[in-house]
PDB file of C-alpha atoms and ligand atoms in Angstrom:
ATOM      1  CA  MET A   1     -17.997   9.815  16.647  1.00 76.00           C
ATOM      2  CA  ALA A   2     -18.605   7.562  13.617  1.00 85.00           C
ATOM      3  CA  LYS A   3     -18.710   3.904  14.381  1.00 92.00           C
ATOM      4  CA  MET A   4     -15.152   2.606  12.917  1.00 94.00           C
ATOM      5  CA  ARG A   5     -16.620  -0.757  10.479  1.00 96.00           C
ATOM      6  CA  ALA A   6     -15.276  -1.622   7.180  1.00 98.00           C
ATOM      7  CA  ASP A   7     -17.750  -4.319   4.448  1.00 98.00           C
ATOM      8  CA  PHE A   8     -16.355  -6.879   4.905  1.00 98.00           C
ATOM      9  CA  ILE A   9     -14.429  -8.699   7.463  1.00 98.00           C
ATOM     10  CA  TRP A  10     -12.557 -12.077   7.993  1.00 99.00           C
ATOM     11  CA  MET A  11     -13.664 -14.169  10.275  1.00 98.00           C
ATOM     12  CA  ASN A  12     -12.758 -18.216  10.677  1.00 98.00           C
ATOM     13  CA  GLY A  13     -11.729 -18.498   6.985  1.00 98.00           C
ATOM     14  CA  GLU A  14     -13.959 -17.065   5.149  1.00 98.00           C
ATOM     15  CA  ILE A  15     -14.502 -13.256   4.147  1.00 98.00           C
ATOM     16  CA  ILE A  16     -18.185 -12.403   5.749  1.00 98.00           C
ATOM     17  CA  PRO A  17     -20.037  -9.387   5.655  1.00 98.00           C
ATOM     18  CA  TRP A  18     -19.357  -6.763   9.299  1.00 98.00           C
ATOM     19  CA  ASP A  19     -22.621  -7.212  10.572  1.00 98.00           C
ATOM     20  CA  GLN A  20     -22.354 -10.955  10.532  1.00 98.00           C
ATOM     21  CA  ALA A  21     -19.099 -10.877  12.422  1.00 98.00           C
ATOM     22  CA  GLN A  22     -20.344 -12.017  16.138  1.00 98.00           C
ATOM     23  CA  VAL A  23     -19.668 -14.242  19.510  1.00 98.00           C
ATOM     24  CA  HIS A  24     -21.653 -14.654  22.083  1.00 98.00           C
ATOM     25  CA  VAL A  25     -21.821 -13.277  25.334  1.00 98.00           C
ATOM     26  CA  PHE A  26     -20.151 -16.340  27.072  1.00 98.00           C
ATOM     27  CA  THR A  27     -17.081 -15.149  25.075  1.00 98.00           C
ATOM     28  CA  HIS A  28     -13.444 -17.006  27.533  1.00 98.00           C
ATOM     29  CA  ALA A  29     -11.711 -13.881  26.435  1.00 98.00           C
ATOM     30  CA  LEU A  30     -14.746 -11.409  27.070  1.00 98.00           C
ATOM     31  CA  HIS A  31     -14.675 -12.371  30.681  1.00 98.00           C
ATOM     32  CA  TYR A  32     -10.961 -12.949  31.023  1.00 98.00           C
ATOM     33  CA  GLY A  33      -8.621 -11.060  28.195  1.00 98.00           C
ATOM     34  CA  SER A  34      -7.678 -14.428  26.984  1.00 99.00           C
ATOM     35  CA  SER A  35      -7.279 -12.733  23.653  1.00 99.00           C
ATOM     36  CA  THR A  36      -4.363 -11.408  21.654  1.00 99.00           C
ATOM     37  CA  PHE A  37      -3.660  -8.959  18.547  1.00 99.00           C
ATOM     38  CA  GLU A  38      -1.672  -6.462  16.931  1.00 99.00           C
ATOM     39  CA  GLY A  39      -2.254  -3.138  14.872  1.00 98.00           C
ATOM     40  CA  ILE A  40      -0.771  -2.796  11.344  1.00 98.00           C
ATOM     41  CA  ARG A  41      -0.620  -0.206   8.866  1.00 98.00           C
ATOM     42  CA  ALA A  42      -1.679   0.436   5.346  1.00 98.00           C
ATOM     43  CA  TYR A  43      -0.769   3.245   4.311  1.00 97.00           C
ATOM     44  CA  GLU A  44      -1.648   4.709   0.445  1.00 95.00           C
ATOM     45  CA  THR A  45       1.167   5.311  -1.208  1.00 96.00           C
ATOM     46  CA  PRO A  46       1.752   6.481  -4.782  1.00 96.00           C
ATOM     47  CA  ASP A  47       1.922   3.199  -6.095  1.00 94.00           C
ATOM     48  CA  GLY A  48      -0.941   1.967  -4.523  1.00 94.00           C
ATOM     49  CA  PRO A  49      -2.155   0.185  -0.667  1.00 96.00           C
ATOM     50  CA  ALA A  50       0.743  -0.910   1.566  1.00 98.00           C
ATOM     51  CA  ILE A  51       1.035  -2.635   4.158  1.00 98.00           C
ATOM     52  CA  PHE A  52       3.821  -1.756   6.328  1.00 98.00           C
ATOM     53  CA  ARG A  53       5.886  -4.963   8.557  1.00 98.00           C
ATOM     54  CA  GLY A  54       3.666  -6.897   8.019  1.00 98.00           C
ATOM     55  CA  ARG A  55       5.461 -10.166   8.449  1.00 98.00           C
ATOM     56  CA  GLU A  56       7.087  -8.639  11.752  1.00 98.00           C
ATOM     57  CA  HIS A  57       3.583  -8.153  12.839  1.00 99.00           C
ATOM     58  CA  TYR A  58       2.441 -11.177  12.060  1.00 99.00           C
ATOM     59  CA  GLU A  59       5.912 -13.007  13.706  1.00 99.00           C
ATOM     60  CA  ARG A  60       5.098 -11.497  17.454  1.00 98.00           C
ATOM     61  CA  LEU A  61       1.073 -12.345  16.633  1.00 99.00           C
ATOM     62  CA  LEU A  62       2.545 -15.932  17.070  1.00 99.00           C
ATOM     63  CA  PHE A  63       4.412 -15.064  20.039  1.00 98.00           C
ATOM     64  CA  SER A  64       1.841 -13.378  21.896  1.00 99.00           C
ATOM     65  CA  CYS A  65      -0.103 -16.434  21.025  1.00 99.00           C
ATOM     66  CA  LYS A  66       2.770 -18.909  22.549  1.00 98.00           C
ATOM     67  CA  VAL A  67       2.577 -17.026  25.766  1.00 98.00           C
ATOM     68  CA  ALA A  68      -1.289 -16.663  25.981  1.00 98.00           C
ATOM     69  CA  ARG A  69      -1.411 -20.205  25.537  1.00 98.00           C
ATOM     70  CA  ILE A  70      -3.792 -19.284  22.099  1.00 98.00           C
ATOM     71  CA  PRO A  71      -2.734 -21.436  19.363  1.00 98.00           C
ATOM     72  CA  SER A  72      -2.685 -19.250  16.010  1.00 98.00           C
ATOM     73  CA  PRO A  73      -4.871 -20.585  13.341  1.00 98.00           C
ATOM     74  CA  LEU A  74      -2.640 -18.858  10.523  1.00 98.00           C
ATOM     75  CA  THR A  75       0.766 -19.246   9.808  1.00 98.00           C
ATOM     76  CA  VAL A  76       2.717 -15.797   8.959  1.00 98.00           C
ATOM     77  CA  ASP A  77       1.986 -16.553   5.743  1.00 98.00           C
ATOM     78  CA  GLU A  78      -1.670 -17.374   5.554  1.00 98.00           C
ATOM     79  CA  TRP A  79      -2.000 -14.195   7.939  1.00 99.00           C
ATOM     80  CA  MET A  80      -0.322 -11.648   5.362  1.00 98.00           C
ATOM     81  CA  ASP A  81      -2.241 -13.210   2.674  1.00 98.00           C
ATOM     82  CA  VAL A  82      -5.206 -13.128   4.788  1.00 98.00           C
ATOM     83  CA  THR A  83      -5.056  -9.512   5.353  1.00 98.00           C
ATOM     84  CA  ILE A  84      -4.335  -8.680   1.518  1.00 98.00           C
ATOM     85  CA  ARG A  85      -7.638  -9.948   0.426  1.00 98.00           C
ATOM     86  CA  VAL A  86      -9.687  -8.363   3.913  1.00 98.00           C
ATOM     87  CA  LEU A  87      -8.106  -5.191   2.212  1.00 98.00           C
ATOM     88  CA  GLN A  88      -8.941  -6.036  -1.384  1.00 98.00           C
ATOM     89  CA  ALA A  89     -12.326  -7.192  -0.338  1.00 98.00           C
ATOM     90  CA  ASN A  90     -12.651  -3.602   1.127  1.00 98.00           C
ATOM     91  CA  LYS A  91     -11.139  -1.708  -1.136  1.00 97.00           C
ATOM     92  CA  LEU A  92      -9.521   0.434   1.391  1.00 94.00           C
ATOM     93  CA  ARG A  93      -6.381   2.304  -0.025  1.00 92.00           C
ATOM     94  CA  SER A  94      -4.683   3.350   3.510  1.00 95.00           C
ATOM     95  CA  ALA A  95      -6.390   1.543   5.994  1.00 97.00           C
ATOM     96  CA  TYR A  96      -5.607   0.197  10.368  1.00 97.00           C
ATOM     97  CA  VAL A  97      -5.262  -3.576  10.078  1.00 98.00           C
ATOM     98  CA  ARG A  98      -6.609  -4.636  13.209  1.00 98.00           C
ATOM     99  CA  PRO A  99      -5.808  -9.286  13.520  1.00 99.00           C
ATOM    100  CA  LEU A 100      -6.835 -11.303  16.971  1.00 99.00           C
ATOM    101  CA  VAL A 101      -6.720 -14.405  18.074  1.00 99.00           C
ATOM    102  CA  PHE A 102      -9.029 -15.541  20.896  1.00 99.00           C
ATOM    103  CA  ARG A 103     -10.570 -17.602  23.262  1.00 98.00           C
ATOM    104  CA  GLY A 104     -13.951 -18.123  22.094  1.00 98.00           C
ATOM    105  CA  TYR A 105     -17.563 -20.038  24.133  1.00 98.00           C
ATOM    106  CA  ASN A 106     -17.338 -23.157  26.275  1.00 98.00           C
ATOM    107  CA  THR A 107     -17.040 -22.770  29.265  1.00 96.00           C
ATOM    108  CA  LEU A 108     -16.177 -20.677  32.025  1.00 96.00           C
ATOM    109  CA  GLY A 109     -13.793 -22.098  33.615  1.00 97.00           C
ATOM    110  CA  VAL A 110     -10.596 -19.558  34.416  1.00 98.00           C
ATOM    111  CA  ASP A 111      -8.241 -21.793  32.346  1.00 98.00           C
ATOM    112  CA  GLY A 112      -9.447 -21.445  28.858  1.00 98.00           C
ATOM    113  CA  ARG A 113      -7.733 -24.008  26.795  1.00 98.00           C
ATOM    114  CA  GLY A 114     -10.854 -26.355  26.471  1.00 98.00           C
ATOM    115  CA  CYS A 115     -12.693 -23.444  24.530  1.00 98.00           C
ATOM    116  CA  PRO A 116     -12.279 -23.012  20.707  1.00 98.00           C
ATOM    117  CA  VAL A 117      -9.922 -20.506  19.251  1.00 98.00           C
ATOM    118  CA  ASP A 118     -12.268 -17.524  17.211  1.00 98.00           C
ATOM    119  CA  ALA A 119      -9.687 -15.610  15.054  1.00 99.00           C
ATOM    120  CA  ILE A 120     -10.312 -12.182  12.347  1.00 99.00           C
ATOM    121  CA  VAL A 121      -8.633  -9.755  10.678  1.00 99.00           C
ATOM    122  CA  ALA A 122     -10.658  -6.729   9.951  1.00 98.00           C
ATOM    123  CA  THR A 123      -9.012  -3.085   7.605  1.00 98.00           C
ATOM    124  CA  VAL A 124     -10.863  -0.224   8.664  1.00 97.00           C
ATOM    125  CA  PRO A 125     -10.386   3.103   7.713  1.00 94.00           C
ATOM    126  CA  TRP A 126      -8.569   5.652  10.077  1.00 86.00           C
ATOM    127  CA  GLY A 127      -6.939   8.670   9.989  1.00 68.00           C
ATOM    128  CA  ARG A 128      -3.894   9.653  12.481  1.00 66.00           C
ATOM    129  CA  TYR A 129      -4.554   8.657  16.304  1.00 66.00           C
ATOM    130  CA  LEU A 130      -3.078  11.650  18.343  1.00 65.00           C
ATOM    131  CA  GLY A 131      -5.103  14.413  16.222  1.00 68.00           C
ATOM    132  CA  THR A 132      -3.394  15.907  12.642  1.00 73.00           C
ATOM    133  CA  ASP A 133      -1.858  18.667  14.031  1.00 90.00           C
ATOM    134  CA  ALA A 134       0.302  16.506  16.359  1.00 94.00           C
ATOM    135  CA  ILE A 135       2.644  14.876  14.604  1.00 95.00           C
ATOM    136  CA  GLU A 136       4.181  18.559  13.620  1.00 95.00           C
ATOM    137  CA  ASN A 137       3.278  20.769  17.240  1.00 96.00           C
ATOM    138  CA  GLY A 138       3.573  17.593  19.373  1.00 97.00           C
ATOM    139  CA  ILE A 139       1.416  16.460  22.479  1.00 97.00           C
ATOM    140  CA  ASP A 140       1.971  16.658  26.204  1.00 98.00           C
ATOM    141  CA  VAL A 141       2.120  14.093  28.333  1.00 98.00           C
ATOM    142  CA  GLN A 142       2.538  14.204  32.100  1.00 98.00           C
ATOM    143  CA  VAL A 143       4.262  11.016  34.399  1.00 99.00           C
ATOM    144  CA  SER A 144       1.540   8.323  35.204  1.00 98.00           C
ATOM    145  CA  SER A 145       0.896   7.385  38.533  1.00 98.00           C
ATOM    146  CA  TRP A 146       0.642   3.653  37.539  1.00 98.00           C
ATOM    147  CA  ARG A 147       3.273   1.729  36.753  1.00 98.00           C
ATOM    148  CA  ARG A 148       3.723  -0.736  33.582  1.00 98.00           C
ATOM    149  CA  MET A 149       3.392  -4.623  34.252  1.00 97.00           C
ATOM    150  CA  ALA A 150       5.757  -5.983  35.834  1.00 97.00           C
ATOM    151  CA  PRO A 151       7.720  -8.955  33.496  1.00 96.00           C
ATOM    152  CA  ASN A 152       7.201 -11.123  36.546  1.00 96.00           C
ATOM    153  CA  MET A 153       3.665 -10.513  36.648  1.00 96.00           C
ATOM    154  CA  LEU A 154       2.416 -10.667  33.521  1.00 97.00           C
ATOM    155  CA  SER A 155       4.218 -10.656  29.921  1.00 98.00           C
ATOM    156  CA  PRO A 156       5.044  -6.424  28.514  1.00 98.00           C
ATOM    157  CA  MET A 157       6.363  -8.025  25.426  1.00 98.00           C
ATOM    158  CA  ALA A 158       3.443 -10.246  24.485  1.00 98.00           C
ATOM    159  CA  LYS A 159      -0.258  -7.634  22.989  1.00 98.00           C
ATOM    160  CA  ILE A 160      -2.265 -10.185  25.297  1.00 98.00           C
ATOM    161  CA  GLY A 161      -6.215  -8.121  25.463  1.00 98.00           C
ATOM    162  CA  GLY A 162      -6.080  -8.818  29.585  1.00 98.00           C
ATOM    163  CA  GLN A 163      -3.272  -7.044  29.771  1.00 98.00           C
ATOM    164  CA  TYR A 164      -4.074  -3.584  27.804  1.00 98.00           C
ATOM    165  CA  VAL A 165      -6.068  -3.169  31.505  1.00 98.00           C
ATOM    166  CA  SER A 166      -3.083  -1.586  32.280  1.00 98.00           C
ATOM    167  CA  SER A 167      -2.696   0.530  28.754  1.00 98.00           C
ATOM    168  CA  GLN A 168      -6.453   2.213  30.241  1.00 98.00           C
ATOM    169  CA  ASN A 169      -5.602   3.076  33.302  1.00 98.00           C
ATOM    170  CA  ILE A 170      -2.113   5.109  31.656  1.00 98.00           C
ATOM    171  CA  VAL A 171      -4.301   6.634  29.140  1.00 98.00           C
ATOM    172  CA  ILE A 172      -7.602   7.516  30.456  1.00 98.00           C
ATOM    173  CA  GLU A 173      -5.466   8.996  33.875  1.00 98.00           C
ATOM    174  CA  ALA A 174      -3.708  11.303  31.488  1.00 98.00           C
ATOM    175  CA  LYS A 175      -6.724  13.090  29.464  1.00 98.00           C
ATOM    176  CA  ASP A 176      -9.480  12.738  32.150  1.00 98.00           C
ATOM    177  CA  ASN A 177      -5.706  15.614  33.285  1.00 98.00           C
ATOM    178  CA  GLY A 178      -5.992  17.811  30.047  1.00 98.00           C
ATOM    179  CA  PHE A 179      -2.786  15.568  28.525  1.00 98.00           C
ATOM    180  CA  SER A 180      -2.961  13.807  25.234  1.00 97.00           C
ATOM    181  CA  GLU A 181      -0.798  10.858  26.425  1.00 98.00           C
ATOM    182  CA  GLY A 182       0.563   9.542  29.707  1.00 98.00           C
ATOM    183  CA  ILE A 183       4.589   8.430  30.042  1.00 99.00           C
ATOM    184  CA  ALA A 184       4.191   5.014  32.475  1.00 98.00           C
ATOM    185  CA  LEU A 185       7.616   4.120  34.715  1.00 98.00           C
ATOM    186  CA  ASP A 186       8.744   0.201  35.504  1.00 98.00           C
ATOM    187  CA  GLY A 187       8.348  -1.268  38.510  1.00 97.00           C
ATOM    188  CA  ASN A 188      11.442  -0.290  39.276  1.00 97.00           C
ATOM    189  CA  GLY A 189      11.165   3.216  38.681  1.00 98.00           C
ATOM    190  CA  GLN A 190      12.404   3.465  35.060  1.00 98.00           C
ATOM    191  CA  ILE A 191      11.624   5.414  32.232  1.00 99.00           C
ATOM    192  CA  SER A 192       9.229   2.533  30.315  1.00 98.00           C
ATOM    193  CA  GLU A 193       6.647   3.564  27.360  1.00 98.00           C
ATOM    194  CA  GLY A 194       2.943   5.425  26.689  1.00 98.00           C
ATOM    195  CA  SER A 195       0.148   3.137  26.775  1.00 98.00           C
ATOM    196  CA  GLY A 196       0.721   2.514  23.195  1.00 98.00           C
ATOM    197  CA  GLU A 197       4.058   3.851  22.380  1.00 98.00           C
ATOM    198  CA  ASN A 198       7.062   3.710  22.951  1.00 99.00           C
ATOM    199  CA  ILE A 199       9.076   6.813  23.702  1.00 99.00           C
ATOM    200  CA  PHE A 200      12.734   8.386  21.954  1.00 99.00           C
ATOM    201  CA  ILE A 201      14.451  10.838  24.323  1.00 98.00           C
ATOM    202  CA  ILE A 202      17.253  12.872  22.666  1.00 98.00           C
ATOM    203  CA  HIS A 203      19.367  14.307  25.038  1.00 98.00           C
ATOM    204  CA  LYS A 204      23.466  16.406  23.329  1.00 98.00           C
ATOM    205  CA  GLY A 205      22.192  14.551  20.137  1.00 98.00           C
ATOM    206  CA  VAL A 206      22.488  11.463  21.117  1.00 98.00           C
ATOM    207  CA  ILE A 207      19.125   9.391  21.028  1.00 99.00           C
ATOM    208  CA  TYR A 208      17.943   6.639  23.794  1.00 99.00           C
ATOM    209  CA  THR A 209      14.849   4.455  24.250  1.00 99.00           C
ATOM    210  CA  PRO A 210      14.339   2.005  27.128  1.00 99.00           C
ATOM    211  CA  PRO A 211      15.398  -1.325  26.511  1.00 98.00           C
ATOM    212  CA  LEU A 212      13.130  -4.828  26.032  1.00 98.00           C
ATOM    213  CA  SER A 213      13.857  -5.027  30.166  1.00 98.00           C
ATOM    214  CA  SER A 214      12.391  -1.938  31.145  1.00 98.00           C
ATOM    215  CA  SER A 215       9.121  -3.247  30.679  1.00 98.00           C
ATOM    216  CA  ILE A 216       8.120  -2.512  26.961  1.00 98.00           C
ATOM    217  CA  LEU A 217       6.454  -3.755  23.747  1.00 98.00           C
ATOM    218  CA  GLY A 218       9.204  -4.403  21.295  1.00 98.00           C
ATOM    219  CA  GLY A 219       7.483  -2.109  18.816  1.00 98.00           C
ATOM    220  CA  ILE A 220       7.787  -1.955  15.256  1.00 98.00           C
ATOM    221  CA  THR A 221       8.213   1.082  15.017  1.00 98.00           C
ATOM    222  CA  ARG A 222      10.303   1.653  17.698  1.00 99.00           C
ATOM    223  CA  ASP A 223      12.444  -0.535  14.978  1.00 99.00           C
ATOM    224  CA  SER A 224      12.311   1.605  13.000  1.00 99.00           C
ATOM    225  CA  ALA A 225      13.091   4.616  14.163  1.00 99.00           C
ATOM    226  CA  MET A 226      15.994   3.085  15.038  1.00 99.00           C
ATOM    227  CA  THR A 227      17.007   2.068  11.527  1.00 99.00           C
ATOM    228  CA  ILE A 228      16.234   5.193   9.647  1.00 99.00           C
ATOM    229  CA  ALA A 229      18.489   7.280  13.260  1.00 99.00           C
ATOM    230  CA  LYS A 230      20.964   5.353  12.625  1.00 98.00           C
ATOM    231  CA  ASP A 231      20.610   5.274   8.836  1.00 98.00           C
ATOM    232  CA  LEU A 232      21.206   9.350   9.152  1.00 98.00           C
ATOM    233  CA  GLY A 233      24.213   9.139  11.241  1.00 98.00           C
ATOM    234  CA  TYR A 234      22.858   9.487  15.131  1.00 98.00           C
ATOM    235  CA  GLU A 235      24.350   7.404  17.873  1.00 98.00           C
ATOM    236  CA  VAL A 236      21.413   5.102  19.022  1.00 98.00           C
ATOM    237  CA  LYS A 237      21.335   3.806  22.567  1.00 98.00           C
ATOM    238  CA  GLU A 238      19.469   1.489  24.640  1.00 98.00           C
ATOM    239  CA  ALA A 239      19.479   2.606  27.859  1.00 98.00           C
ATOM    240  CA  SER A 240      17.404   2.122  31.140  1.00 98.00           C
ATOM    241  CA  MET A 241      16.879   5.884  32.137  1.00 98.00           C
ATOM    242  CA  SER A 242      15.340   7.540  35.068  1.00 98.00           C
ATOM    243  CA  ARG A 243      12.235  10.099  35.654  1.00 98.00           C
ATOM    244  CA  GLU A 244      14.867  12.834  34.466  1.00 97.00           C
ATOM    245  CA  MET A 245      15.779  12.297  32.000  1.00 98.00           C
ATOM    246  CA  LEU A 246      12.269  13.412  31.355  1.00 98.00           C
ATOM    247  CA  TYR A 247      13.150  17.076  32.275  1.00 98.00           C
ATOM    248  CA  LEU A 248      16.610  16.928  30.704  1.00 98.00           C
ATOM    249  CA  ALA A 249      15.677  16.480  26.788  1.00 98.00           C
ATOM    250  CA  ASP A 250      15.944  18.199  24.562  1.00 98.00           C
ATOM    251  CA  GLU A 251      13.723  16.204  22.082  1.00 98.00           C
ATOM    252  CA  ILE A 252      10.866  13.904  23.335  1.00 98.00           C
ATOM    253  CA  PHE A 253       9.368  10.955  20.389  1.00 98.00           C
ATOM    254  CA  PHE A 254       6.658   8.828  20.892  1.00 98.00           C
ATOM    255  CA  THR A 255       7.048   6.194  18.785  1.00 98.00           C
ATOM    256  CA  GLY A 256       3.782   3.461  17.237  1.00 98.00           C
ATOM    257  CA  THR A 257       1.396   1.714  15.201  1.00 97.00           C
ATOM    258  CA  ALA A 258      -1.200   4.434  15.748  1.00 95.00           C
ATOM    259  CA  ALA A 259       1.152   7.165  17.164  1.00 95.00           C
ATOM    260  CA  GLU A 260       3.302   6.838  14.076  1.00 96.00           C
ATOM    261  CA  ILE A 261       6.428   9.536  15.073  1.00 97.00           C
ATOM    262  CA  THR A 262       4.741  11.764  17.105  1.00 97.00           C
ATOM    263  CA  PRO A 263       6.383  14.737  18.902  1.00 98.00           C
ATOM    264  CA  VAL A 264       5.617  15.025  22.628  1.00 98.00           C
ATOM    265  CA  ARG A 265       6.054  18.996  23.415  1.00 98.00           C
ATOM    266  CA  SER A 266       5.708  19.022  27.111  1.00 98.00           C
ATOM    267  CA  VAL A 267       6.443  16.792  30.334  1.00 98.00           C
ATOM    268  CA  ASP A 268       4.410  17.498  32.840  1.00 98.00           C
ATOM    269  CA  ARG A 269       3.891  21.240  31.978  1.00 98.00           C
ATOM    270  CA  MET A 270       7.291  21.944  31.486  1.00 98.00           C
ATOM    271  CA  PRO A 271       8.251  21.891  27.854  1.00 98.00           C
ATOM    272  CA  VAL A 272      10.279  19.534  25.673  1.00 98.00           C
ATOM    273  CA  GLY A 273      13.268  21.617  24.846  1.00 96.00           C
ATOM    274  CA  ASP A 274      12.377  25.198  23.330  1.00 94.00           C
ATOM    275  CA  GLY A 275       8.596  23.085  23.403  1.00 97.00           C
ATOM    276  CA  LYS A 276       8.284  22.477  19.472  1.00 97.00           C
ATOM    277  CA  ARG A 277       8.724  19.389  17.838  1.00 97.00           C
ATOM    278  CA  GLY A 278      12.828  19.215  17.603  1.00 98.00           C
ATOM    279  CA  PRO A 279      15.651  18.726  14.360  1.00 98.00           C
ATOM    280  CA  ILE A 280      16.372  15.174  15.307  1.00 98.00           C
ATOM    281  CA  THR A 281      12.750  14.207  15.710  1.00 98.00           C
ATOM    282  CA  LYS A 282      12.246  15.567  12.205  1.00 98.00           C
ATOM    283  CA  ALA A 283      14.644  14.259   9.984  1.00 98.00           C
ATOM    284  CA  VAL A 284      14.065  10.757  11.125  1.00 98.00           C
ATOM    285  CA  GLN A 285       9.767  11.477  10.575  1.00 98.00           C
ATOM    286  CA  GLU A 286      10.736  12.527   6.747  1.00 98.00           C
ATOM    287  CA  VAL A 287      12.394   9.591   6.369  1.00 98.00           C
ATOM    288  CA  PHE A 288       9.581   7.471   7.252  1.00 98.00           C
ATOM    289  CA  PHE A 289       6.943   9.371   6.261  1.00 97.00           C
ATOM    290  CA  GLY A 290       8.882   9.428   2.815  1.00 98.00           C
ATOM    291  CA  ILE A 291       8.899   5.949   2.718  1.00 98.00           C
ATOM    292  CA  VAL A 292       4.817   4.832   4.019  1.00 97.00           C
ATOM    293  CA  GLU A 293       2.976   7.845   2.215  1.00 94.00           C
ATOM    294  CA  ASP A 294       5.754   9.696  -0.572  1.00 95.00           C
ATOM    295  CA  GLY A 295       6.882   7.245  -2.424  1.00 96.00           C
ATOM    296  CA  ALA A 296      10.308   7.610  -1.269  1.00 98.00           C
ATOM    297  CA  PRO A 297      12.541   3.661  -1.553  1.00 98.00           C
ATOM    298  CA  ASP A 298      11.201   1.413   0.309  1.00 98.00           C
ATOM    299  CA  LYS A 299      15.631   0.647   1.070  1.00 97.00           C
ATOM    300  CA  TRP A 300      14.573  -1.427   3.625  1.00 98.00           C
ATOM    301  CA  ASN A 301      11.265  -3.677   2.791  1.00 98.00           C
ATOM    302  CA  TRP A 302       8.889  -2.861   5.049  1.00 98.00           C
ATOM    303  CA  LEU A 303       5.990  -2.848   2.395  1.00 98.00           C
ATOM    304  CA  THR A 304       4.142  -5.395   0.905  1.00 98.00           C
ATOM    305  CA  HIS A 305       2.433  -4.115  -1.648  1.00 98.00           C
ATOM    306  CA  VAL A 306      -1.864  -4.200  -2.507  1.00 98.00           C
ATOM    307  CA  LYS A 307      -3.391  -4.536  -5.684  1.00 96.00           C
ATOM    308  CA  LEU A 308      -6.654  -3.228  -5.863  1.00 92.00           C
ATOM    309  CA  GLY A 309      -7.972  -4.909  -8.451  1.00 78.00           C
TER     310      GLY A 309
HETATM  311  C1  PLP B   1       2.258  -0.357  25.285  1.00 80.41           C
HETATM  312  C2  PLP B   1       2.501  -0.632  23.610  1.00 80.41           C
HETATM  313  N1  PLP B   1       3.803  -0.457  23.561  1.00 80.41           N
HETATM  314  C3  PLP B   1       3.610   0.346  21.985  1.00 80.41           C
HETATM  315  C4  PLP B   1       3.254  -0.308  21.259  1.00 80.41           C
HETATM  316  C5  PLP B   1       4.152   0.524  19.686  1.00 80.41           C
HETATM  317  O1  PLP B   1       4.617  -0.816  18.431  1.00 80.41           O
HETATM  318  P1  PLP B   1       4.419  -0.749  17.315  1.00 80.41           P
HETATM  319  O2  PLP B   1       5.151   0.451  17.105  1.00 80.41           O
HETATM  320  O3  PLP B   1       4.849  -2.456  17.117  1.00 80.41           O
HETATM  321  O4  PLP B   1       3.028  -0.532  16.265  1.00 80.41           O
HETATM  322  C6  PLP B   1       2.227  -0.230  21.175  1.00 80.41           C
HETATM  323  C7  PLP B   1       1.069  -0.537  19.753  1.00 80.41           C
HETATM  324  O5  PLP B   1       1.387  -2.331  19.526  1.00 80.41           O
HETATM  325  C8  PLP B   1       1.685  -0.735  22.294  1.00 80.41           C
HETATM  326  O6  PLP B   1       0.372  -1.284  22.373  1.00 80.41           O
END
């Protein structure tokens, strides 16, 4: 696979050529995971590139920085401004945007507060995360043997680098077992989420999703799917659920910036419903992709359009 790259990247206040964005191997974050990050998409719309819910992503980044005690060098407005400028510099019509704030190089004490705060915003071309036919035909997943981190241990609601060892365990195990993704239960054995996706379960026409208290990241795509589903007239409930709900479900879908809205067609080799994308999943997808890609009215003001000179 070709290395992800672009022509330019923003680092510590400047837009510089991609290959110049370097760090020392004694960078604190490399050793202890002392970083916070976001994953944001810029979609190609008929009116040019548009950042999807950028402000909400940067508000979450500031929350992650607060929890990790890594002060954000920029405000939400400044992060948005930098993101627009990097997209423009790279002339990208659609992109994955990766802001990262991390403890840099000074000393190796575990308390990294004596290390400088470094930051980047990268924008790179990127396609469908779970494969192109996943959006229509769905993916096969397993319940992970790994639990999501408990909230009295780490901070599942924050995107902190070191915490993503948990997600790596979940997705690597799933792929080694022949699945596309894993679903982790929380410390109490209730359904939590995928390695980088929130989960929705549809049963008898009602849409359920685990609450924040089930060790999930409060996903921005999750919030978007809930907004769309309610607007379509469906009942949406945040409910703590046991594993067997996965086997009882008529439909299941994942949401995430990377996964977008992806149907799940089997769990633990048992088909979900009739093993095909269900009608409610399709209806939510159509509204979502209509707004982000096909120029449907942006009724919730989710898009920030970017002018490419
Ligand atoms: C652990 C985890 N859960 C869920 C999500 C989905 O969140 P969002 O829709 O904001 O991308 C992500 C991605 O950021 C994630 O890393």
